[in-house]
Amino acid sequence: MARQSKHVHRQALVPAVIAAAALVGGLLAGGGTSQAATQGPCDIYASGGTPCVAAHSTTRALYGAYTGPLYQVRRSSDNTTRDIAPVSAGGVANSAAQDSFCAGTTCLITIIYDQSGRNNRLTQAPPGGFNGPAAGGYDNLANATAAPITVGGHKAYGVYIAPGTGYRNNNTNGIATGDQPEGMYAIFDGTHYNGGCCFDYGNAERNSRDNGNGTMEAIYFGNIKVWGYGSGNGPWIMADLENGLFSGVNQHYNANDPSISHRFLTAVVKGGPNRWAIRGGNGQSGGLSTFYDGVRPNVSGYNPMKKEGAIILGIGGDNSVGARGTFYEGVMTSGYPSDATENAVQANITAAGYATGAAGTGLTPGTSVSLRATTACCTDRYIHHTGSTVDTAVVGSGSSATEKGNATWTVRTGLADSSCVSFESKNVSGQYLRHQNYQLHVQASDGSALFGQDATFCPEAGRSGQGTSLRSLNFSDRYVRHYNNTVYIAANGGSNAFDSTNAYNDDVSWAVSSPWAS
Ligand code: AHR
């Protein structure tokens, strides 16, 4: 214990010094937010006079000088833990340390440390108005390898929130309470969401219960329509203010809050006395747009606010655990950040270089590939078809020309999304891999939007740490997986036999190989 509190104390001092230095730098520079290359988002917030009071990320340091732990993993083989730090001050997480610690076993993310020095770390959420699914009613912890990406070309892992997963801190330091002003942003996977309550990051109740309107102020992301919603079919960035997800001043519909689903989505919510805002943008390029900026909702109980200052991730204020999503980084500030400060933070985010890691996987439209299984059982098997039936089959140099062609795919620009890909049979032109009832088949396109979506897969870094994983475009928690030599789109831990967690990450990681048929 003594060692731990000393450690926390040292952590507390470093960002305070950085913040002061950044603030002085900002003042000397005329109060602007111009930044050195080594600045992180929290240096920018500090320069703007609204310092971070919580800074969470499993992917990178959020201060230019931060060298402390980013997160902790626990492995199942012996229940020991390991802190994962940036590779260098202000740098990307040392994912190689996680990979070697977790090799041959599975790891969970047990702590997401607070880089602000206030010890507002996130740990397994306790039971609340709703009990979690794990023993004792606690929420589940995230699988540490379930959200691999790259930042600036370096592999890192996000926090993959499956329904039932949640993190919380009910005993925080420096987080806004009552009607005090605060800001927050988070980077989410804009393609991973659902209509459950509530994938949130931000300010919530200290007793994990619904304490009434205005007792929360968190970023929400998803497509639930029970409370508020915006234009289109979602997903939307909204503010969870308790007993209501707000997309603007009205309780339900606000036309200016758009559906938004960038693969790396920057989501912003801020609130102070009778003013709040929703902003958002693409975490890979461009700036932020403002979707709402105005007075508190025209519903009683939200002005003044009664914020309590706990912090949640992946759950609702009362520990509702029905939602899914993926979190990469996020902060909460003291004070209401200016739009200019947030714009500078967005520039820092886009410069960091978030990517799926698919570049270089060899899935270039127009080329041909074979897709080899990487699970130890099956490394001689390839995705293959016989007519419309898809399986994994052993293919080798002695296989017939027909069999080689049946295990070869021409990569096409995704039929329903040009940033993803489709796979056309080498042997039967015009016929594509598509899923139907979650199983893969080879079929000719009927020209429908549904066929296009069913036949479009988004490549990501292999979820096992090797190869490439292929995420279904229209079922974003499902990846192409072999199971008993049949090929499905499978969700890790879903309700079908082929969703089994056993060997899931290996089964969904494919080696993109030279084509058997040229
Ligand atoms: O405000 C929406 C949700 O309502 C909150 O997250 C939860 O506490 C309540 O069920």
Short mmCIF file of C-alpha atoms and ligand atoms in Angstrom, two decimals:
data_model
loop_
_atom_site.label_atom_id
_atom_site.label_comp_id
_atom_site.label_asym_id
_atom_site.label_seq_id
_atom_site.Cartn_x
_atom_site.Cartn_y
_atom_site.Cartn_z
CA MET A 1 0.00 0.00 0.00
CA ALA A 2 2.71 2.44 1.05
CA ARG A 3 4.53 1.81 -2.20
CA GLN A 4 1.42 2.43 -4.19
CA SER A 5 0.55 5.78 -2.61
CA LYS A 6 4.13 7.00 -3.11
CA HIS A 7 3.86 6.03 -6.75
CA VAL A 8 0.58 7.92 -7.09
CA HIS A 9 2.11 10.98 -5.45
CA ARG A 10 4.99 11.06 -7.89
CA GLN A 11 2.54 10.67 -10.75
CA ALA A 12 0.58 13.59 -9.36
CA LEU A 13 3.52 15.95 -9.46
CA VAL A 14 4.68 15.36 -13.01
CA PRO A 15 1.62 16.47 -14.97
CA ALA A 16 1.11 19.44 -12.64
CA VAL A 17 4.58 20.67 -13.53
CA ILE A 18 3.92 19.99 -17.20
CA ALA A 19 0.59 21.76 -17.04
CA ALA A 20 2.17 24.80 -15.42
CA ALA A 21 4.96 24.83 -18.00
CA ALA A 22 2.48 24.45 -20.84
CA LEU A 23 0.33 27.23 -19.42
CA VAL A 24 3.34 29.54 -19.13
CA GLY A 25 4.33 28.57 -22.65
CA GLY A 26 0.85 29.39 -23.83
CA LEU A 27 0.85 32.73 -22.04
CA LEU A 28 4.25 33.68 -23.42
CA ALA A 29 3.02 32.75 -26.87
CA GLY A 30 0.06 35.08 -26.44
CA GLY A 31 -2.32 32.53 -24.89
CA GLY A 32 -2.70 30.55 -28.09
CA THR A 33 -2.68 26.80 -28.38
CA SER A 34 0.25 26.42 -30.76
CA GLN A 35 2.11 23.30 -29.79
CA ALA A 36 5.46 21.64 -29.92
CA ALA A 37 5.62 18.26 -31.59
CA THR A 38 5.90 16.59 -28.21
CA GLN A 39 2.65 17.97 -26.86
CA GLY A 40 -0.25 15.69 -26.00
CA PRO A 41 -3.93 16.56 -25.79
CA CYS A 42 -3.67 17.38 -22.08
CA ASP A 43 -0.83 19.86 -22.67
CA ILE A 44 -3.15 21.61 -25.12
CA TYR A 45 -6.05 21.67 -22.68
CA ALA A 46 -3.72 23.06 -20.01
CA SER A 47 -2.53 25.80 -22.38
CA GLY A 48 -6.16 26.68 -22.97
CA GLY A 49 -6.74 27.10 -19.20
CA THR A 50 -8.90 23.96 -18.90
CA PRO A 51 -6.53 21.26 -17.64
CA CYS A 52 -7.26 17.56 -17.75
CA VAL A 53 -8.41 16.14 -14.44
CA ALA A 54 -8.66 12.64 -15.87
CA ALA A 55 -6.75 11.25 -18.83
CA HIS A 56 -7.31 7.65 -19.91
CA SER A 57 -5.78 5.77 -22.80
CA THR A 58 -4.54 2.27 -23.54
CA THR A 59 -2.97 3.44 -26.81
CA ARG A 60 -0.74 6.44 -26.07
CA ALA A 61 0.44 9.01 -23.57
CA LEU A 62 -1.80 12.06 -23.44
CA TYR A 63 0.94 14.41 -22.10
CA GLY A 64 4.12 14.99 -24.05
CA ALA A 65 6.24 14.08 -21.03
CA TYR A 66 4.19 11.21 -19.61
CA THR A 67 6.15 8.03 -18.96
CA GLY A 68 3.98 6.36 -16.30
CA PRO A 69 1.71 3.35 -16.75
CA LEU A 70 -1.15 3.56 -19.23
CA TYR A 71 -3.00 0.42 -18.21
CA GLN A 72 -2.64 -2.87 -16.43
CA VAL A 73 -3.37 -6.35 -17.78
CA ARG A 74 -3.92 -9.58 -15.86
CA ARG A 75 -3.23 -12.92 -17.48
CA SER A 76 -5.37 -15.97 -16.86
CA SER A 77 -2.51 -18.50 -16.68
CA ASP A 78 -1.30 -17.36 -13.24
CA ASN A 79 -3.41 -14.28 -12.39
CA THR A 80 -0.39 -12.00 -12.30
CA THR A 81 -0.53 -8.45 -13.60
CA ARG A 82 1.68 -6.22 -15.72
CA ASP A 83 1.59 -2.45 -16.21
CA ILE A 84 1.93 -1.28 -19.80
CA ALA A 85 3.67 2.08 -20.30
CA PRO A 86 4.46 4.17 -23.38
CA VAL A 87 7.56 3.14 -25.33
CA SER A 88 8.97 6.62 -24.67
CA ALA A 89 7.84 9.88 -23.06
CA GLY A 90 4.60 10.97 -24.71
CA GLY A 91 4.66 7.89 -26.96
CA VAL A 92 2.56 4.95 -28.02
CA ALA A 93 1.79 2.06 -25.64
CA ASN A 94 4.35 -0.70 -25.46
CA SER A 95 2.08 -3.38 -26.95
CA ALA A 96 5.06 -5.72 -27.36
CA ALA A 97 5.30 -5.89 -23.54
CA GLN A 98 1.65 -6.93 -23.42
CA ASP A 99 2.12 -9.44 -26.23
CA SER A 100 5.02 -11.15 -24.50
CA PHE A 101 3.31 -11.14 -21.07
CA CYS A 102 0.09 -12.54 -22.55
CA ALA A 103 1.69 -15.04 -24.98
CA GLY A 104 -0.01 -18.42 -24.82
CA THR A 105 -2.72 -17.24 -22.43
CA THR A 106 -5.46 -14.62 -22.29
CA CYS A 107 -5.32 -11.20 -20.67
CA LEU A 108 -7.92 -8.79 -19.33
CA ILE A 109 -7.52 -5.04 -18.87
CA THR A 110 -7.76 -4.55 -15.11
CA ILE A 111 -6.83 -0.87 -14.68
CA ILE A 112 -6.87 2.11 -17.03
CA TYR A 113 -4.58 4.54 -15.24
CA ASP A 114 -5.21 8.27 -14.98
CA GLN A 115 -2.34 10.20 -16.56
CA SER A 116 -3.45 13.51 -15.02
CA GLY A 117 -1.82 12.64 -11.70
CA ARG A 118 -5.12 12.74 -9.82
CA ASN A 119 -5.40 8.97 -9.57
CA ASN A 120 -8.78 8.95 -11.31
CA ARG A 121 -8.07 5.49 -12.66
CA LEU A 122 -10.79 3.23 -14.03
CA THR A 123 -11.27 -0.28 -12.68
CA GLN A 124 -13.93 -3.01 -12.85
CA ALA A 125 -17.31 -1.33 -12.32
CA PRO A 126 -19.16 -2.39 -9.16
CA PRO A 127 -22.83 -3.36 -9.07
CA GLY A 128 -25.30 -0.47 -9.12
CA GLY A 129 -28.96 0.06 -9.92
CA PHE A 130 -28.25 -2.75 -12.34
CA ASN A 131 -25.96 -5.59 -11.32
CA GLY A 132 -23.14 -6.58 -13.59
CA PRO A 133 -22.84 -10.11 -14.97
CA ALA A 134 -19.67 -11.25 -13.20
CA ALA A 135 -19.40 -12.81 -9.76
CA GLY A 136 -20.54 -10.36 -7.09
CA GLY A 137 -22.44 -8.30 -9.64
CA TYR A 138 -19.30 -6.58 -10.91
CA ASP A 139 -19.12 -5.87 -14.61
CA ASN A 140 -16.83 -7.86 -16.87
CA LEU A 141 -13.35 -6.68 -17.79
CA ALA A 142 -12.31 -6.15 -21.41
CA ASN A 143 -10.24 -8.71 -23.31
CA ALA A 144 -6.86 -6.97 -23.70
CA THR A 145 -6.30 -8.07 -27.30
CA ALA A 146 -9.79 -7.62 -28.70
CA ALA A 147 -9.25 -4.17 -30.22
CA PRO A 148 -5.87 -4.09 -32.00
CA ILE A 149 -5.03 -1.01 -34.08
CA THR A 150 -1.97 1.03 -34.91
CA VAL A 151 -1.03 4.54 -33.81
CA GLY A 152 1.68 6.16 -35.91
CA GLY A 153 2.44 2.71 -37.33
CA HIS A 154 2.94 1.11 -33.88
CA LYS A 155 0.59 -1.60 -32.73
CA ALA A 156 -1.61 -0.74 -29.74
CA TYR A 157 -4.80 -2.06 -28.19
CA GLY A 158 -8.08 -0.31 -27.41
CA VAL A 159 -10.67 -1.23 -24.78
CA TYR A 160 -13.25 -3.52 -26.37
CA ILE A 161 -16.54 -3.18 -24.53
CA ALA A 162 -18.83 -6.16 -25.16
CA PRO A 163 -22.24 -5.92 -23.44
CA GLY A 164 -21.65 -6.66 -19.76
CA THR A 165 -18.27 -4.92 -19.67
CA GLY A 166 -17.76 -1.74 -17.65
CA TYR A 167 -15.19 0.42 -15.83
CA ARG A 168 -15.80 3.04 -13.16
CA ASN A 169 -14.33 5.24 -10.46
CA ASN A 170 -16.77 6.41 -7.78
CA ASN A 171 -14.13 8.11 -5.63
CA THR A 172 -12.58 10.72 -7.87
CA ASN A 173 -10.52 13.84 -7.37
CA GLY A 174 -11.08 17.13 -9.18
CA ILE A 175 -13.95 16.07 -11.48
CA ALA A 176 -16.76 18.64 -11.91
CA THR A 177 -19.69 18.43 -9.51
CA GLY A 178 -22.99 20.29 -9.38
CA ASP A 179 -23.18 22.85 -12.18
CA GLN A 180 -19.41 23.24 -12.50
CA PRO A 181 -18.06 23.48 -16.06
CA GLU A 182 -16.18 20.59 -17.65
CA GLY A 183 -15.20 19.26 -21.05
CA MET A 184 -14.45 15.81 -22.36
CA TYR A 185 -13.52 14.01 -25.53
CA ALA A 186 -13.05 10.38 -26.42
CA ILE A 187 -11.93 8.42 -29.44
CA PHE A 188 -14.24 5.51 -30.19
CA ASP A 189 -14.56 2.94 -32.95
CA GLY A 190 -17.47 4.53 -34.82
CA THR A 191 -18.39 1.20 -36.42
CA HIS A 192 -18.79 -0.68 -33.12
CA TYR A 193 -22.00 0.23 -31.30
CA ASN A 194 -25.51 -0.97 -30.57
CA GLY A 195 -28.89 0.16 -29.29
CA GLY A 196 -28.34 -0.95 -25.71
CA CYS A 197 -27.96 1.36 -22.74
CA CYS A 198 -25.42 2.92 -22.59
CA PHE A 199 -21.92 3.14 -24.06
CA ASP A 200 -20.78 6.21 -22.11
CA TYR A 201 -17.56 7.91 -21.08
CA GLY A 202 -17.69 10.70 -18.54
CA ASN A 203 -19.31 12.07 -15.40
CA ALA A 204 -21.77 9.91 -13.44
CA GLU A 205 -23.22 9.15 -10.01
CA ARG A 206 -20.93 8.20 -7.14
CA ASN A 207 -23.25 5.42 -5.94
CA SER A 208 -23.78 3.75 -9.35
CA ARG A 209 -27.50 4.53 -9.15
CA ASP A 210 -29.93 6.72 -11.05
CA ASN A 211 -30.07 9.77 -8.79
CA GLY A 212 -32.33 11.77 -11.08
CA ASN A 213 -32.17 14.17 -14.00
CA GLY A 214 -28.92 16.09 -14.27
CA THR A 215 -26.82 13.78 -12.09
CA MET A 216 -24.65 12.74 -15.06
CA GLU A 217 -22.82 14.40 -17.94
CA ALA A 218 -21.15 11.84 -20.17
CA ILE A 219 -20.46 11.27 -23.86
CA TYR A 220 -22.83 8.64 -25.26
CA PHE A 221 -22.25 6.83 -28.58
CA GLY A 222 -24.66 4.40 -30.22
CA ASN A 223 -28.04 4.13 -31.88
CA ILE A 224 -30.50 3.70 -29.03
CA LYS A 225 -33.65 5.79 -29.69
CA VAL A 226 -35.38 5.36 -26.34
CA TRP A 227 -34.42 8.90 -25.30
CA GLY A 228 -32.94 11.32 -27.82
CA TYR A 229 -31.70 10.81 -31.37
CA GLY A 230 -30.59 12.81 -34.37
CA SER A 231 -30.89 12.59 -38.13
CA GLY A 232 -30.62 9.30 -40.03
CA ASN A 233 -30.49 5.89 -38.41
CA GLY A 234 -27.54 6.54 -36.14
CA PRO A 235 -25.20 6.01 -34.49
CA TRP A 236 -25.15 9.42 -32.81
CA ILE A 237 -22.92 11.22 -30.35
CA MET A 238 -25.20 12.40 -27.55
CA ALA A 239 -24.86 13.60 -23.96
CA ASP A 240 -26.05 11.24 -21.23
CA LEU A 241 -27.41 13.64 -18.63
CA GLU A 242 -29.27 10.88 -16.72
CA ASN A 243 -32.75 9.70 -17.62
CA GLY A 244 -32.01 11.06 -21.03
CA LEU A 245 -29.56 10.91 -23.90
CA PHE A 246 -29.70 14.38 -25.45
CA SER A 247 -28.92 15.22 -29.08
CA GLY A 248 -29.74 18.91 -28.63
CA VAL A 249 -32.15 21.17 -26.77
CA ASN A 250 -35.19 18.96 -27.39
CA GLN A 251 -35.85 15.84 -25.38
CA HIS A 252 -36.15 13.54 -28.41
CA TYR A 253 -35.31 14.58 -31.97
CA ASN A 254 -32.74 17.18 -32.96
CA ALA A 255 -32.06 17.38 -36.69
CA ASN A 256 -28.58 18.86 -36.34
CA ASP A 257 -27.07 15.82 -34.63
CA PRO A 258 -25.98 13.63 -37.57
CA SER A 259 -25.43 9.91 -37.83
CA ILE A 260 -21.66 9.57 -37.62
CA SER A 261 -19.56 6.43 -37.86
CA HIS A 262 -15.92 7.19 -38.64
CA ARG A 263 -13.77 4.17 -37.86
CA PHE A 264 -11.89 6.41 -35.43
CA LEU A 265 -14.44 8.88 -34.14
CA THR A 266 -13.59 11.93 -32.05
CA ALA A 267 -16.58 12.66 -29.80
CA VAL A 268 -16.84 15.78 -27.64
CA VAL A 269 -19.31 16.85 -24.96
CA LYS A 270 -18.90 19.85 -22.67
CA GLY A 271 -21.19 21.51 -20.18
CA GLY A 272 -21.35 24.43 -17.78
CA PRO A 273 -24.01 26.71 -16.29
CA ASN A 274 -26.92 26.68 -18.79
CA ARG A 275 -24.65 25.93 -21.72
CA TRP A 276 -23.49 22.71 -23.28
CA ALA A 277 -22.30 21.40 -26.61
CA ILE A 278 -21.85 18.25 -28.70
CA ARG A 279 -19.03 18.16 -31.25
CA GLY A 280 -17.51 15.41 -33.36
CA GLY A 281 -15.23 14.54 -36.23
CA ASN A 282 -13.03 12.00 -37.93
CA GLY A 283 -10.12 11.02 -35.71
CA GLN A 284 -7.99 10.34 -38.78
CA SER A 285 -8.37 13.64 -40.63
CA GLY A 286 -10.08 17.00 -40.71
CA GLY A 287 -11.58 19.13 -37.97
CA LEU A 288 -14.46 19.03 -35.52
CA SER A 289 -18.02 20.04 -36.34
CA THR A 290 -20.44 21.43 -33.77
CA PHE A 291 -23.72 19.54 -33.64
CA TYR A 292 -25.23 21.49 -30.72
CA ASP A 293 -24.11 24.52 -28.75
CA GLY A 294 -26.69 26.21 -26.58
CA VAL A 295 -28.76 26.21 -23.43
CA ARG A 296 -29.60 23.18 -21.34
CA PRO A 297 -32.44 20.91 -22.58
CA ASN A 298 -36.01 22.22 -22.39
CA VAL A 299 -36.92 19.48 -19.94
CA SER A 300 -37.03 20.03 -16.18
CA GLY A 301 -34.22 18.82 -13.99
CA TYR A 302 -31.21 19.66 -16.18
CA ASN A 303 -30.63 23.30 -15.22
CA PRO A 304 -28.78 23.68 -13.00
CA MET A 305 -27.00 20.37 -13.32
CA LYS A 306 -26.33 18.15 -10.29
CA LYS A 307 -23.22 16.37 -11.51
CA GLU A 308 -21.69 13.97 -9.00
CA GLY A 309 -18.20 13.53 -10.40
CA ALA A 310 -17.74 9.77 -10.71
CA ILE A 311 -16.31 8.47 -14.00
CA ILE A 312 -17.80 5.69 -16.14
CA LEU A 313 -16.66 3.87 -19.25
CA GLY A 314 -18.90 1.56 -21.30
CA ILE A 315 -21.95 1.66 -19.04
CA GLY A 316 -24.84 3.90 -17.99
CA GLY A 317 -24.88 5.91 -14.78
CA ASP A 318 -26.87 3.22 -12.97
CA ASN A 319 -24.51 0.53 -14.31
CA SER A 320 -26.78 -0.44 -17.21
CA VAL A 321 -24.56 -2.87 -19.13
CA GLY A 322 -26.37 -3.49 -22.41
CA ALA A 323 -24.13 -1.50 -24.72
CA ARG A 324 -21.08 -2.20 -26.81
CA GLY A 325 -18.33 0.00 -28.20
CA THR A 326 -14.58 0.48 -28.30
CA PHE A 327 -12.60 3.17 -26.47
CA TYR A 328 -9.06 4.25 -27.35
CA GLU A 329 -8.48 7.44 -25.37
CA GLY A 330 -10.41 10.13 -23.54
CA VAL A 331 -10.06 12.94 -21.05
CA MET A 332 -12.14 15.09 -18.74
CA THR A 333 -11.22 18.67 -17.98
CA SER A 334 -11.76 21.22 -15.28
CA GLY A 335 -13.47 24.22 -16.89
CA TYR A 336 -15.35 24.62 -20.18
CA PRO A 337 -12.81 24.26 -23.03
CA SER A 338 -12.97 26.69 -25.91
CA ASP A 339 -13.73 25.38 -29.38
CA ALA A 340 -10.24 26.54 -30.38
CA THR A 341 -8.65 24.37 -27.70
CA GLU A 342 -10.69 21.35 -28.81
CA ASN A 343 -9.77 22.03 -32.44
CA ALA A 344 -6.10 21.94 -31.47
CA VAL A 345 -6.69 18.66 -29.63
CA GLN A 346 -8.35 17.26 -32.78
CA ALA A 347 -5.27 18.29 -34.78
CA ASN A 348 -3.12 16.42 -32.27
CA ILE A 349 -5.35 13.33 -32.62
CA THR A 350 -5.24 13.28 -36.42
CA ALA A 351 -1.47 13.78 -36.31
CA ALA A 352 -1.10 10.79 -33.97
CA GLY A 353 -2.01 8.52 -36.87
CA TYR A 354 -4.73 6.15 -35.72
CA ALA A 355 -5.19 3.33 -38.28
CA THR A 356 -6.62 -0.16 -38.44
CA GLY A 357 -3.25 -1.58 -39.30
CA ALA A 358 -4.66 -3.03 -42.52
CA ALA A 359 -2.18 -1.16 -44.67
CA GLY A 360 0.39 -3.56 -45.94
CA THR A 361 -1.81 -6.61 -45.50
CA GLY A 362 -1.73 -7.22 -49.23
CA LEU A 363 -5.46 -6.72 -49.71
CA THR A 364 -5.09 -4.41 -52.69
CA PRO A 365 -8.10 -4.29 -55.01
CA GLY A 366 -7.32 -5.99 -58.31
CA THR A 367 -4.81 -8.45 -56.87
CA SER A 368 -5.43 -12.11 -56.05
CA VAL A 369 -4.84 -13.72 -52.67
CA SER A 370 -5.40 -16.90 -50.75
CA LEU A 371 -6.50 -16.66 -47.12
CA ARG A 372 -4.78 -19.14 -44.83
CA ALA A 373 -5.96 -20.03 -41.32
CA THR A 374 -3.45 -19.23 -38.56
CA THR A 375 -4.89 -21.37 -35.73
CA ALA A 376 -2.33 -24.08 -34.83
CA CYS A 377 -4.72 -26.88 -35.90
CA CYS A 378 -5.23 -25.57 -39.35
CA THR A 379 -2.33 -23.68 -40.84
CA ASP A 380 -2.54 -25.76 -44.05
CA ARG A 381 -6.17 -24.73 -44.64
CA TYR A 382 -7.47 -21.90 -46.82
CA ILE A 383 -10.84 -20.27 -47.35
CA HIS A 384 -12.19 -22.28 -50.27
CA HIS A 385 -15.48 -22.96 -51.98
CA THR A 386 -17.20 -25.74 -53.84
CA GLY A 387 -20.03 -24.11 -55.72
CA SER A 388 -21.75 -21.87 -53.21
CA THR A 389 -20.48 -23.80 -50.17
CA VAL A 390 -17.60 -22.19 -48.32
CA ASP A 391 -15.23 -24.04 -46.03
CA THR A 392 -11.56 -24.21 -45.13
CA ALA A 393 -9.74 -26.86 -47.14
CA VAL A 394 -6.21 -28.19 -47.22
CA VAL A 395 -4.61 -26.88 -50.39
CA GLY A 396 -1.03 -27.51 -51.45
CA SER A 397 1.21 -27.57 -54.45
CA GLY A 398 -0.15 -30.99 -55.42
CA SER A 399 -3.78 -29.80 -55.44
CA SER A 400 -5.64 -29.67 -58.73
CA ALA A 401 -5.88 -26.43 -60.67
CA THR A 402 -9.60 -26.30 -59.86
CA GLU A 403 -8.96 -26.64 -56.15
CA LYS A 404 -6.28 -23.98 -56.29
CA GLY A 405 -8.70 -21.65 -58.03
CA ASN A 406 -11.41 -22.45 -55.49
CA ALA A 407 -9.02 -21.24 -52.79
CA THR A 408 -8.07 -18.03 -54.60
CA TRP A 409 -9.90 -14.71 -54.36
CA THR A 410 -9.65 -11.54 -56.37
CA VAL A 411 -9.69 -8.58 -54.02
CA ARG A 412 -12.28 -6.00 -55.06
CA THR A 413 -13.07 -2.58 -53.68
CA GLY A 414 -15.80 -3.19 -51.08
CA LEU A 415 -19.16 -3.46 -52.82
CA ALA A 416 -20.81 -1.36 -50.10
CA ASP A 417 -17.88 0.65 -48.73
CA SER A 418 -14.87 1.71 -50.76
CA SER A 419 -12.62 1.74 -47.70
CA CYS A 420 -13.19 -2.01 -47.24
CA VAL A 421 -12.92 -4.99 -49.60
CA SER A 422 -14.95 -7.76 -51.22
CA PHE A 423 -13.67 -11.13 -52.42
CA GLU A 424 -14.59 -12.44 -55.87
CA SER A 425 -14.06 -16.12 -56.65
CA LYS A 426 -11.08 -16.67 -58.96
CA ASN A 427 -12.86 -19.56 -60.64
CA VAL A 428 -16.34 -18.05 -60.99
CA SER A 429 -16.21 -14.42 -61.93
CA GLY A 430 -19.04 -12.27 -60.63
CA GLN A 431 -19.50 -14.47 -57.56
CA TYR A 432 -18.51 -13.11 -54.16
CA LEU A 433 -18.00 -14.26 -50.60
CA ARG A 434 -21.04 -13.09 -48.64
CA HIS A 435 -22.60 -14.01 -45.31
CA GLN A 436 -26.16 -15.14 -44.87
CA ASN A 437 -27.48 -16.21 -41.47
CA TYR A 438 -23.90 -15.56 -40.32
CA GLN A 439 -22.45 -18.29 -42.58
CA LEU A 440 -20.28 -17.55 -45.61
CA HIS A 441 -21.39 -18.55 -49.11
CA VAL A 442 -20.25 -17.73 -52.62
CA GLN A 443 -23.01 -16.11 -54.65
CA ALA A 444 -23.56 -13.79 -57.60
CA SER A 445 -24.61 -10.30 -56.59
CA ASP A 446 -28.32 -9.61 -56.98
CA GLY A 447 -27.48 -5.92 -57.02
CA SER A 448 -29.21 -5.25 -53.71
CA ALA A 449 -27.79 -3.03 -51.00
CA LEU A 450 -28.01 -5.98 -48.62
CA PHE A 451 -25.87 -8.20 -50.85
CA GLY A 452 -23.27 -5.45 -51.09
CA GLN A 453 -23.12 -5.12 -47.32
CA ASP A 454 -23.08 -8.86 -46.73
CA ALA A 455 -20.17 -9.13 -49.20
CA THR A 456 -18.09 -6.30 -47.73
CA PHE A 457 -15.41 -6.89 -45.12
CA CYS A 458 -13.14 -4.36 -43.46
CA PRO A 459 -9.56 -5.56 -42.93
CA GLU A 460 -7.89 -4.91 -39.57
CA ALA A 461 -4.72 -6.05 -37.91
CA GLY A 462 -5.16 -9.69 -36.93
CA ARG A 463 -6.86 -9.93 -33.56
CA SER A 464 -4.44 -12.61 -32.40
CA GLY A 465 -1.51 -10.31 -33.13
CA GLN A 466 -0.74 -11.92 -36.48
CA GLY A 467 -2.25 -11.68 -39.92
CA THR A 468 -5.43 -9.86 -40.84
CA SER A 469 -8.94 -9.94 -39.44
CA LEU A 470 -11.94 -9.24 -41.65
CA ARG A 471 -14.73 -7.36 -39.93
CA SER A 472 -18.24 -7.66 -41.35
CA LEU A 473 -19.44 -4.28 -42.59
CA ASN A 474 -23.03 -4.67 -41.44
CA PHE A 475 -22.42 -6.74 -38.29
CA SER A 476 -19.56 -4.76 -36.87
CA ASP A 477 -18.90 -7.02 -33.86
CA ARG A 478 -18.46 -10.04 -36.17
CA TYR A 479 -15.33 -11.22 -37.97
CA VAL A 480 -14.74 -13.91 -40.58
CA ARG A 481 -13.97 -17.05 -38.59
CA HIS A 482 -13.41 -20.74 -39.27
CA TYR A 483 -15.09 -23.14 -36.89
CA ASN A 484 -15.10 -26.90 -37.54
CA ASN A 485 -13.74 -26.06 -41.02
CA THR A 486 -16.85 -24.01 -41.87
CA VAL A 487 -16.61 -20.24 -42.27
CA TYR A 488 -18.83 -17.76 -40.44
CA ILE A 489 -18.95 -14.19 -39.28
CA ALA A 490 -18.64 -14.71 -35.54
CA ALA A 491 -18.92 -12.51 -32.46
CA ASN A 492 -16.54 -13.31 -29.61
CA GLY A 493 -18.74 -14.97 -26.96
CA GLY A 494 -22.00 -14.63 -28.88
CA SER A 495 -24.88 -17.07 -28.58
CA ASN A 496 -24.03 -19.45 -31.47
CA ALA A 497 -21.65 -22.40 -31.15
CA PHE A 498 -19.42 -20.76 -33.76
CA ASP A 499 -19.16 -17.64 -31.53
CA SER A 500 -17.19 -19.66 -28.96
CA THR A 501 -14.48 -17.69 -27.15
CA ASN A 502 -12.17 -20.71 -27.42
CA ALA A 503 -9.41 -19.85 -29.94
CA TYR A 504 -11.55 -16.95 -31.21
CA ASN A 505 -8.70 -14.52 -31.84
CA ASP A 506 -6.68 -17.16 -33.71
CA ASP A 507 -9.69 -18.31 -35.73
CA VAL A 508 -10.43 -14.77 -36.95
CA SER A 509 -6.81 -14.00 -37.91
CA TRP A 510 -5.93 -14.91 -41.50
CA ALA A 511 -2.59 -14.94 -43.26
CA VAL A 512 -3.05 -13.09 -46.54
CA SER A 513 -0.97 -15.35 -48.79
CA SER A 514 0.22 -15.59 -52.38
CA PRO A 515 -2.63 -16.82 -54.56
CA TRP A 516 -2.74 -20.56 -55.30
CA ALA A 517 -4.05 -19.70 -58.77
CA SER A 518 -2.60 -16.81 -60.70
O1 AHR B 1 -29.75 8.56 -19.22
C1 AHR B 1 -29.78 7.31 -19.80
C2 AHR B 1 -29.61 6.21 -18.79
O2 AHR B 1 -30.72 6.16 -17.95
C3 AHR B 1 -28.49 6.36 -17.82
O3 AHR B 1 -27.23 6.08 -18.34
C4 AHR B 1 -28.88 5.37 -16.78
O4 AHR B 1 -28.38 5.69 -15.53
C5 AHR B 1 -30.40 5.38 -16.81
O5 AHR B 1 -30.91 4.09 -17.00
#
